[in-house]
Amino acid sequence: MQRSIATVSLSGTLPEKLEAAAAARFDGVEIFENDLVYYDGSPRAVRQMAADLGLDILLFQPFRDFEGAPRDRLARNLDRAERKFDLMAELGAPAILVCSNVAPDAIGDEAVLVDDLRQLAERAAKRGLKIGYEALAWGRHVRSWHQAWRIVQKVDHPSLGLILDSFHTLSLKDDLTGLDQVPPDRITFVQIADAPIMAMDVLEWSRHYRCFPGQGAFDLASFLAPIVAGGYRGPLSLEIFNDGFRAAPPRPNAADGMRSLLHLEEVTASHLAAAPAATRAGQRASLFQPPPPSRYAGFEFLEFAVDETAGPALAGWFETLGFTHVGQHRSKNVALYRQGAINLVLNSEPDSFAHAYFLLHGPSVCAMALAVDDLQGALDRALLYHCQPYAGGVGPNESVIPAICAPDGSLIYFVEEGAAPSIYETDFVPVEAAGEGGPAHLASIDHVSIGLPDGQFDRWLLFYKTALGFVADDTFVVPDPYGLVRSRALHSIGDAVRIPLNISESRNTVLARSITAYGGAGVQHIACATGDIRAAVATLRQRGLRFLAIPRNYYDDLASKFGLAQEVLDELAALDILYDRDADGGEFLQAYSEAFGGRFVIEIVERHGYRQYGAANAPVRLAAQAASASRSPYSFDELEG
Amino acid sequence: MQRSIATVSLSGTLPEKLEAAAAARFDGVEIFENDLVYYDGSPRAVRQMAADLGLDILLFQPFRDFEGAPRDRLARNLDRAERKFDLMAELGAPAILVCSNVAPDAIGDEAVLVDDLRQLAERAAKRGLKIGYEALAWGRHVRSWHQAWRIVQKVDHPSLGLILDSFHTLSLKDDLTGLDQVPPDRITFVQIADAPIMAMDVLEWSRHYRCFPGQGAFDLASFLAPIVAGGYRGPLSLEIFNDGFRAAPPRPNAADGMRSLLHLEEVTASHLAAAPAATRAGQRASLFQPPPPSRYAGFEFLEFAVDETAGPALAGWFETLGFTHVGQHRSKNVALYRQGAINLVLNSEPDSFAHAYFLLHGPSVCAMALAVDDLQGALDRALLYHCQPYAGGVGPNESVIPAICAPDGSLIYFVEEGAAPSIYETDFVPVEAAGEGGPAHLASIDHVSIGLPDGQFDRWLLFYKTALGFVADDTFVVPDPYGLVRSRALHSIGDAVRIPLNISESRNTVLARSITAYGGAGVQHIACATGDIRAAVATLRQRGLRFLAIPRNYYDDLASKFGLAQEVLDELAALDILYDRDADGGEFLQAYSEAFGGRFVIEIVERHGYRQYGAANAPVRLAAQAASASRSPYSFDELEG
């Protein structure tokens, strides 16, 4: 199948749009008329430019308010069409999209619509062009694909076909029955868009909120599967009207589009796999089918980019937190710290990826390693989804740890679950524990939160859904004293790896300020699971770890919400531990360290049958973080000496 | 009437919110519970803080899901209420808002609701507190104010009253009949919010899109007038849930809130003025009633802040445009240029307002003067709306020109229409025309466009609606190659002064980039009216003025849109003149200069019964500006020598 994108989906001038589409490996494009009108070059030059980039111009669009216009305007409308045919000839576009008339004075009599479209088809035929007729969800009379298809059948002209658009069909919750019965040669084109479910005017929804497949909530596979089952093998084209996309750089956005289209093909192929065996193999053959998502076993390690100054400071903080220096890399300036099943790696090796990352972002988490049951499958899947692979320098007899780049340029390593010898055994020399304090009840990594700059949520969502096969939870919107923060967690199948993504809708929130300080997206905090949060907090506080101070008013409110015993409340308040309970009685306790060096936060969590992340406590935590940030810094300097 | 604001309407910590409310001269506040919960200080300390700032704490809110809860929860809910009463006692809040139950398991039997609320009222009475009952638009059973009022009447307890909220009532298009029959002593509180009309889920609409009165589309006067007519003189309180407000600095936002509340009072007073004379004077007495909006006669002059370098460059550009240096200020380094009825003032006086403005923004329009029929009324109105007055230094026998500050700190002068002698005669010495070229068919200022940074649209809208009594047109959203631009024009009564406001929704658009370069809001272009745009463009082009190049594809599209004759199209194309026609056949021609010094743009317009601003041409113009900006600069240097 040809993969295509409409120029309206991307920002920039027409050459910028075409270049972005080609770079993302699309086969073709739909030229949106306005992109041509506003471009200072001839249609012939655009044709040449597309050809040079290896892109087919598959469709010219849209031609509006044609069929059923008041009778005195028909002749002028046909003239108008001829002008567009001239333009298409120069452009080399084989087909034009005619969308159903939305004018208040449009005629609804089907015989008139059929007659008008027949005249148009006859004229197109003389020019060797095709007309594709599409039902707009807000058309005056023709709104459903069934209506458009009935009209196309009645016209019965080889130059007139049907255009199907997932948004128009799914936004109306239109009946999909019969989609697989439309002969494939009568389908001129298939346009794909996803969208979040919104109870709003469908025209506004369509014009501003469409998004790439997988970023919204439509069941696109239920739309595409019958079309493919019916034999359609023509172009699949992304036609996305989205305010954010209009403002986003076109190249990464086009790359997202390609990834989303591949994902839709994967999901559609799974959908078709449920069909009778006789037909399904052939149907699916044309679709993208990567290895299925892997089962991840957990976070293997987190790697911190540091230098000679930040390294010892952070190491000191880790030791306060109960981590022990257990290994030193055989050939690199890399130290391994461990507590329970948590491995933290401090990388200050010059000329390394970590060093480059340090130069860009300062002390930061530059990589996370995930343990996976099927290493090759995980890697293959990510690469087929066009992820950038990464391979670092490896010393003799050291492990090769394959990796891919996340959207912010940080790395995700894949490590085989339970491999023997382990990467720690092959690559690290054991260190005699220097043993100050010892462990502090932290057992494993519960989750890692990533803070994203404005407008990048959908990109990351798509990355984790495709490259890693993760599943997204619901979105929470949480008030910060200076704006709103939107949070949505992703988790691997089986839940062992959990990554909440947080994005700020204001430049003033605690999150946005930390992202700015960080110089981009980044790990915002690391949540460590414990079986005894009271003991963990008490131990760490005794060692001088600074916890976020929670207002007493919060505990008074907790009392009226959950009816906790006074002594429990007092104990939680004394330890600054937050509490939540879900509808099924699952309990959650959490405490946050102050941000070390204005960046690194450890959250300590104790779960009792509770699956979420304490969204109810996020506002008080954000308010406490804002207050903490405006007080004395908890800095590298403090722990250095 | 007491003017109040809910703390949820403002960003920041509780002290920041209270300080902003006090600075904006509110009489009182509603304390939103979460603002207290997240604040690290006791309720008693908050009470003291409010008292120190001269603010009454008028309401504590909300208390949720109380009436009609499953019977086994009633006792715990009453306990929960007692806890809140404790808190209110410490806080010094006399009343609490109880909003109608939204829980899926809430009981709808009115007898149960009445009984529950009676128990609550009895408990409140013992503590000397009041309960206000409010119908949420998405309540499980109680949604309209009529229902809530019937229940309050049935309870018939002096400690239980009704809370009215404009959003809940108007969002449901609820029946307002009988609002004037509710005895004023049974109304505990009145909450005010406006909102744009949106076809979306009412809960989402309420939580994210409320705005200050006058910034949305609700007919708030129709809601408030009967309440005032019924005798209510208690607090009017702004309760605005708005994502933008959560992120905006609280002080200017609170000032906007006060201005919007005053405006609502003005509009409500007008509404009441239509009532029978017997009652109306008394009803209106409690409301804010400034002098009515003035009739403006046009732009008197525009003032440019320049220095010794930019001044001559800009003067040279003005001369190219056909302006003549006709006067020099008696005591200041200020030059007057004129063409037709257009007066442009170049101010390079040191130690002046213009100089300060120049230091902040570079060469820019620092003031506009408006001619008005009732100077004192216009000024009084603006000052009563809390505008900042400005008075500059004046030499002997020179005119005092009163002014106010616009939201960006630029000035708006008020000049009496047709005053004799004119300000030009009193303050300027005539200059012998140096006469290069002479006039170029520009007759008057048609409109002045102002570009605004993100998030400031509503503030400016409110400023012009209140301080100047302007009227707002519809909003247009226009695609730029790198994002969307939102445009909404304001005009004086009678249309002589027209000011389109433009705001970018992306940081990459032409507009956003020019605003960044400008260092804030500012005049984006000056549109001059002409009777002969072809002659004007031809003349100016001959003199070397650079016009924005419009792609040929635009004219081909124009042909198919309007069926213009080929020779007309060719002429327009040769002169880079844009064309539009409205539904009534009104015609509009426009041409744009390239941006001089990356900032100053002259638009030339010729109107034939056309009232708008050529929104249909805005995309091609923005694309051409983007292309122009990326080509060779049209700079001060170029014209300096």
Coordinates of C-alpha atoms in Angstrom, one line a residue, chain A residues 48-347:
Chain A
Q48 CA 9.2 18.6 -10.5
M49 CA 10.1 19.1 -6.9
A50 CA 7.9 16.1 -5.8
A51 CA 9.4 14.0 -8.5
D52 CA 13.0 14.9 -7.4
L53 CA 12.1 13.9 -3.9
G54 CA 10.6 10.6 -5.1
L55 CA 7.1 11.5 -4.0
D56 CA 4.0 10.8 -6.1
I57 CA 1.3 13.5 -6.1
L58 CA -1.7 11.3 -5.5
L59 CA -4.5 13.7 -5.0
F60 CA -5.4 17.4 -5.3
Q61 CA -8.0 18.7 -2.8
P62 CA -10.5 20.0 -2.0
F63 CA -13.2 21.0 -4.5
R64 CA -16.1 22.4 -2.5
D65 CA -19.8 23.1 -2.8
F66 CA -20.2 21.7 -6.2
E67 CA -23.0 19.1 -6.4
G68 CA -26.5 20.4 -5.9
A69 CA -25.6 24.1 -6.0
P70 CA -28.4 26.4 -7.2
R71 CA -29.0 25.7 -10.9
D72 CA -27.9 29.1 -12.1
R73 CA -24.4 28.4 -10.7
L74 CA -23.8 25.0 -12.3
A75 CA -22.2 26.3 -15.4
R76 CA -19.9 28.5 -13.4
N77 CA -19.0 25.6 -11.1
L78 CA -18.1 23.4 -14.1
D79 CA -15.9 26.2 -15.4
R80 CA -14.3 26.4 -12.0
A81 CA -13.7 22.7 -12.2
E82 CA -12.1 23.0 -15.6
R83 CA -9.7 25.6 -14.1
K84 CA -8.7 23.1 -11.5
F85 CA -8.3 20.3 -14.1
D86 CA -5.8 22.7 -15.9
L87 CA -4.0 23.0 -12.7
M88 CA -4.0 19.3 -12.0
A89 CA -2.6 18.6 -15.4
E90 CA 0.3 20.9 -14.7
L91 CA 0.7 19.4 -11.2
G92 CA 0.5 15.8 -12.4
A93 CA -2.3 15.0 -9.9
P94 CA -4.4 12.1 -11.2
A95 CA -7.4 12.7 -8.9
I96 CA -9.3 15.5 -7.1
L97 CA -11.3 15.3 -3.9
V98 CA -14.9 16.6 -4.2
C99 CA -16.4 17.0 -0.7
S100 CA -20.1 17.0 -0.2
N101 CA -21.8 20.4 -0.4
V102 CA -22.1 22.3 2.8
A103 CA -23.8 25.5 1.5
P104 CA -27.1 26.3 3.2
D105 CA -28.8 26.7 -0.3
A106 CA -27.6 23.3 -1.6
I107 CA -30.2 21.1 -3.2
G108 CA -30.8 17.8 -1.6
D109 CA -32.6 16.0 -4.4
E110 CA -30.4 12.9 -5.1
A111 CA -31.2 13.0 -8.8
V112 CA -29.7 16.4 -9.1
L113 CA -26.6 15.4 -7.1
V114 CA -26.2 12.3 -9.4
D115 CA -26.6 14.4 -12.5
D116 CA -24.1 17.1 -11.4
L117 CA -21.5 14.5 -10.5
R118 CA -22.0 12.7 -13.7
Q119 CA -21.3 15.9 -15.7
L120 CA -18.2 16.4 -13.6
A121 CA -17.0 12.9 -14.1
E122 CA -17.6 13.1 -17.9
R123 CA -15.4 16.3 -18.0
A124 CA -12.8 14.7 -15.9
A125 CA -12.7 11.6 -18.1
K126 CA -12.0 13.8 -21.2
R127 CA -8.9 15.0 -19.3
G128 CA -7.9 11.6 -18.1
L129 CA -8.5 12.6 -14.5
K130 CA -10.5 11.0 -11.6
I131 CA -13.0 12.5 -9.2
G132 CA -13.3 11.1 -5.7
Y133 CA -16.5 12.0 -3.8
E134 CA -16.3 12.3 -0.1
A135 CA -19.1 12.8 2.5
L136 CA -18.2 15.5 5.0
A137 CA -19.6 14.9 8.4
W138 CA -21.2 18.3 8.3
G139 CA -22.4 18.2 4.7
R140 CA -25.7 19.9 4.0
H141 CA -27.4 16.8 2.7
V142 CA -24.7 14.1 2.2
R143 CA -22.9 13.2 5.5
S144 CA -22.4 9.5 5.6
W145 CA -20.3 7.3 3.5
H146 CA -23.3 5.2 2.7
Q147 CA -25.0 8.2 1.0
A148 CA -21.9 9.1 -0.9
W149 CA -21.5 5.5 -2.0
R150 CA -25.1 5.2 -3.2
I151 CA -24.6 8.4 -5.3
V152 CA -21.4 7.1 -6.7
Q153 CA -23.1 3.9 -7.7
K154 CA -26.0 5.7 -9.3
V155 CA -23.6 7.9 -11.3
D156 CA -21.9 4.7 -12.4
H157 CA -19.0 6.4 -14.3
P158 CA -15.5 5.0 -14.3
S159 CA -14.1 8.5 -13.6
L160 CA -16.1 8.9 -10.3
G161 CA -15.1 6.9 -7.2
L162 CA -15.6 7.1 -3.5
I163 CA -13.2 8.7 -1.0
L164 CA -13.4 7.3 2.5
D165 CA -12.2 9.4 5.5
S166 CA -12.0 7.8 8.9
F167 CA -12.7 11.1 10.7
H168 CA -16.0 11.8 8.9
T169 CA -17.1 8.2 9.4
L170 CA -16.1 7.7 13.0
S171 CA -17.0 11.1 14.3
L172 CA -20.6 10.4 13.3
K173 CA -20.4 6.9 14.8
D174 CA -21.5 6.0 11.3
D175 CA -22.4 2.4 10.4
L176 CA -19.4 0.5 9.1
T177 CA -21.4 -2.4 7.7
G178 CA -20.8 -2.9 4.0
L179 CA -17.4 -1.1 3.9
D180 CA -15.9 -4.5 2.9
Q181 CA -18.5 -4.7 0.1
V182 CA -17.3 -1.6 -1.8
P183 CA -15.3 -2.9 -4.8
P184 CA -11.7 -1.8 -4.4
D185 CA -11.5 -0.2 -7.8
R186 CA -14.4 2.1 -6.9
I187 CA -12.5 3.6 -3.9
T188 CA -10.5 6.5 -5.2
F189 CA -8.6 7.2 -2.0
V190 CA -8.6 6.5 1.8
Q191 CA -7.9 9.3 4.2
I192 CA -7.0 8.5 7.8
A193 CA -7.2 10.7 10.9
D194 CA -7.6 10.0 14.6
A195 CA -9.1 12.3 17.2
P196 CA -9.7 12.5 20.9
I197 CA -13.3 12.0 21.8
M198 CA -14.8 15.4 22.3
A199 CA -18.4 16.5 22.8
M200 CA -18.2 19.5 20.5
D201 CA -19.3 20.8 17.1
V202 CA -18.0 18.3 14.6
L203 CA -16.6 20.9 12.2
E204 CA -14.5 22.6 14.9
W205 CA -13.5 19.2 16.2
S206 CA -12.3 18.2 12.7
R207 CA -10.6 21.5 11.9
H208 CA -8.5 21.8 15.1
Y209 CA -8.3 18.5 17.0
R210 CA -7.5 15.7 14.5
C211 CA -4.4 13.8 15.3
F212 CA -2.3 10.9 14.0
P213 CA -3.6 7.4 14.4
G214 CA -2.9 6.1 17.9
Q215 CA -2.8 9.6 19.4
G216 CA -6.6 9.8 19.6
A217 CA -9.4 7.6 20.7
F218 CA -11.0 6.3 17.5
D219 CA -11.1 2.6 16.7
L220 CA -9.4 3.1 13.4
A221 CA -8.7 -0.6 12.8
S222 CA -12.5 -1.2 12.7
F223 CA -12.7 1.3 9.9
L224 CA -9.6 0.2 7.9
A225 CA -9.9 -3.6 8.4
P226 CA -13.1 -4.0 6.2
I227 CA -11.6 -1.7 3.5
V228 CA -8.5 -3.9 3.3
A229 CA -10.6 -7.1 3.6
G230 CA -12.6 -5.8 0.6
G231 CA -9.4 -5.8 -1.4
Y232 CA -8.4 -2.1 -1.4
R233 CA -4.7 -1.8 -1.9
G234 CA -4.6 1.9 -2.9
P235 CA -3.1 4.8 -0.9
L236 CA -3.5 5.3 2.8
S237 CA -3.2 9.0 3.5
L238 CA -3.0 11.0 6.7
E239 CA -5.1 14.1 6.5
I240 CA -4.7 15.9 9.8
F241 CA -6.0 19.3 10.7
N242 CA -4.4 20.1 14.0
D243 CA -3.5 23.5 15.5
G244 CA -0.4 22.0 17.1
F245 CA 0.8 20.4 13.9
R246 CA 0.5 23.7 12.1
A247 CA 3.0 25.1 14.5
A248 CA 5.3 22.1 14.9
P249 CA 8.5 21.6 12.9
P250 CA 7.5 19.5 9.9
R251 CA 10.3 16.9 9.8
P252 CA 9.8 15.3 13.2
N253 CA 6.1 15.6 12.7
A254 CA 6.1 13.8 9.4
A255 CA 8.2 11.1 11.1
D256 CA 5.5 10.8 13.7
G257 CA 3.0 10.5 11.0
M258 CA 4.8 7.6 9.3
R259 CA 5.2 5.8 12.6
S260 CA 1.5 6.3 13.4
L261 CA 0.5 4.9 10.0
L262 CA 2.7 1.8 10.5
H263 CA 1.1 1.3 13.9
L264 CA -2.4 1.5 12.4
E265 CA -1.4 -1.1 9.9
E266 CA -0.1 -3.3 12.7
V267 CA -3.3 -3.0 14.7
T268 CA -5.4 -3.5 11.5
A269 CA -3.5 -6.7 10.7
S270 CA -4.2 -8.0 14.2
H271 CA -7.9 -7.1 13.7
L272 CA -7.9 -9.0 10.4
A273 CA -6.2 -12.0 12.0
A274 CA -9.5 -12.7 13.7
A275 CA -11.2 -13.2 10.4
P276 CA -11.7 -16.7 8.8
A277 CA -8.4 -18.3 8.0
A278 CA -9.2 -18.7 4.3
T279 CA -9.0 -15.0 3.5
R280 CA -6.9 -13.4 6.2
A281 CA -3.3 -14.1 5.1
G282 CA -3.8 -12.4 1.8
Q283 CA -5.5 -9.5 3.3
R284 CA -2.8 -8.9 5.9
A285 CA 0.1 -9.3 3.5
S286 CA -0.1 -5.7 2.3
L287 CA 0.1 -4.4 5.9
F288 CA 3.1 -3.6 8.2
Q289 CA 3.5 -6.4 10.7
P290 CA 6.5 -6.1 13.0
P291 CA 7.3 -8.5 15.9
P292 CA 4.6 -8.2 18.6
P293 CA 5.3 -6.1 21.7
S294 CA 7.8 -7.7 24.1
R295 CA 7.2 -8.6 27.7
Y296 CA 9.4 -6.3 29.8
A297 CA 10.6 -7.5 33.2
G298 CA 11.4 -4.1 34.7
F299 CA 13.9 -1.3 34.8
E300 CA 17.4 -2.9 34.6
F301 CA 19.3 0.3 35.4
L302 CA 19.2 4.1 35.1
E303 CA 22.3 5.9 33.8
F304 CA 23.2 9.3 34.9
A305 CA 25.4 11.7 32.9
V306 CA 27.8 13.5 35.2
D307 CA 31.3 15.0 35.2
E308 CA 34.1 15.1 37.8
T309 CA 32.2 17.6 39.9
A310 CA 28.6 16.4 39.7
G311 CA 29.6 12.7 39.9
P312 CA 30.9 12.7 43.5
A313 CA 28.0 15.0 44.6
L314 CA 25.4 12.7 43.2
A315 CA 27.2 9.6 44.5
G316 CA 27.1 11.2 47.9
W317 CA 23.3 11.7 47.6
F318 CA 22.9 8.1 46.4
E319 CA 24.8 6.9 49.5
T320 CA 22.6 9.0 51.7
L321 CA 19.6 7.3 50.0
G322 CA 21.0 3.9 51.0
F323 CA 22.7 2.9 47.8
T324 CA 26.1 1.2 47.9
H325 CA 29.0 1.6 45.4
V326 CA 29.2 -2.1 44.3
G327 CA 31.1 -1.9 41.0
Q328 CA 33.4 0.0 38.8
H329 CA 33.4 -0.4 35.0
R330 CA 36.3 -2.4 33.6
S331 CA 37.4 0.1 30.9
K332 CA 35.4 3.3 31.6
N333 CA 34.9 5.9 34.2
V334 CA 31.5 4.4 35.2
A335 CA 30.4 3.5 38.7
L336 CA 27.6 1.2 39.7
Y337 CA 25.4 1.8 42.8
R338 CA 22.8 -0.6 44.1
Q339 CA 20.1 -1.0 46.6
G340 CA 17.7 -4.0 46.5
A341 CA 16.9 -4.5 42.8
I342 CA 17.7 -0.9 41.9
N343 CA 20.8 -0.3 39.8
L344 CA 22.1 3.2 39.2
V345 CA 25.0 4.0 37.0
L346 CA 27.1 7.1 37.2
N347 CA 28.8 7.8 33.9

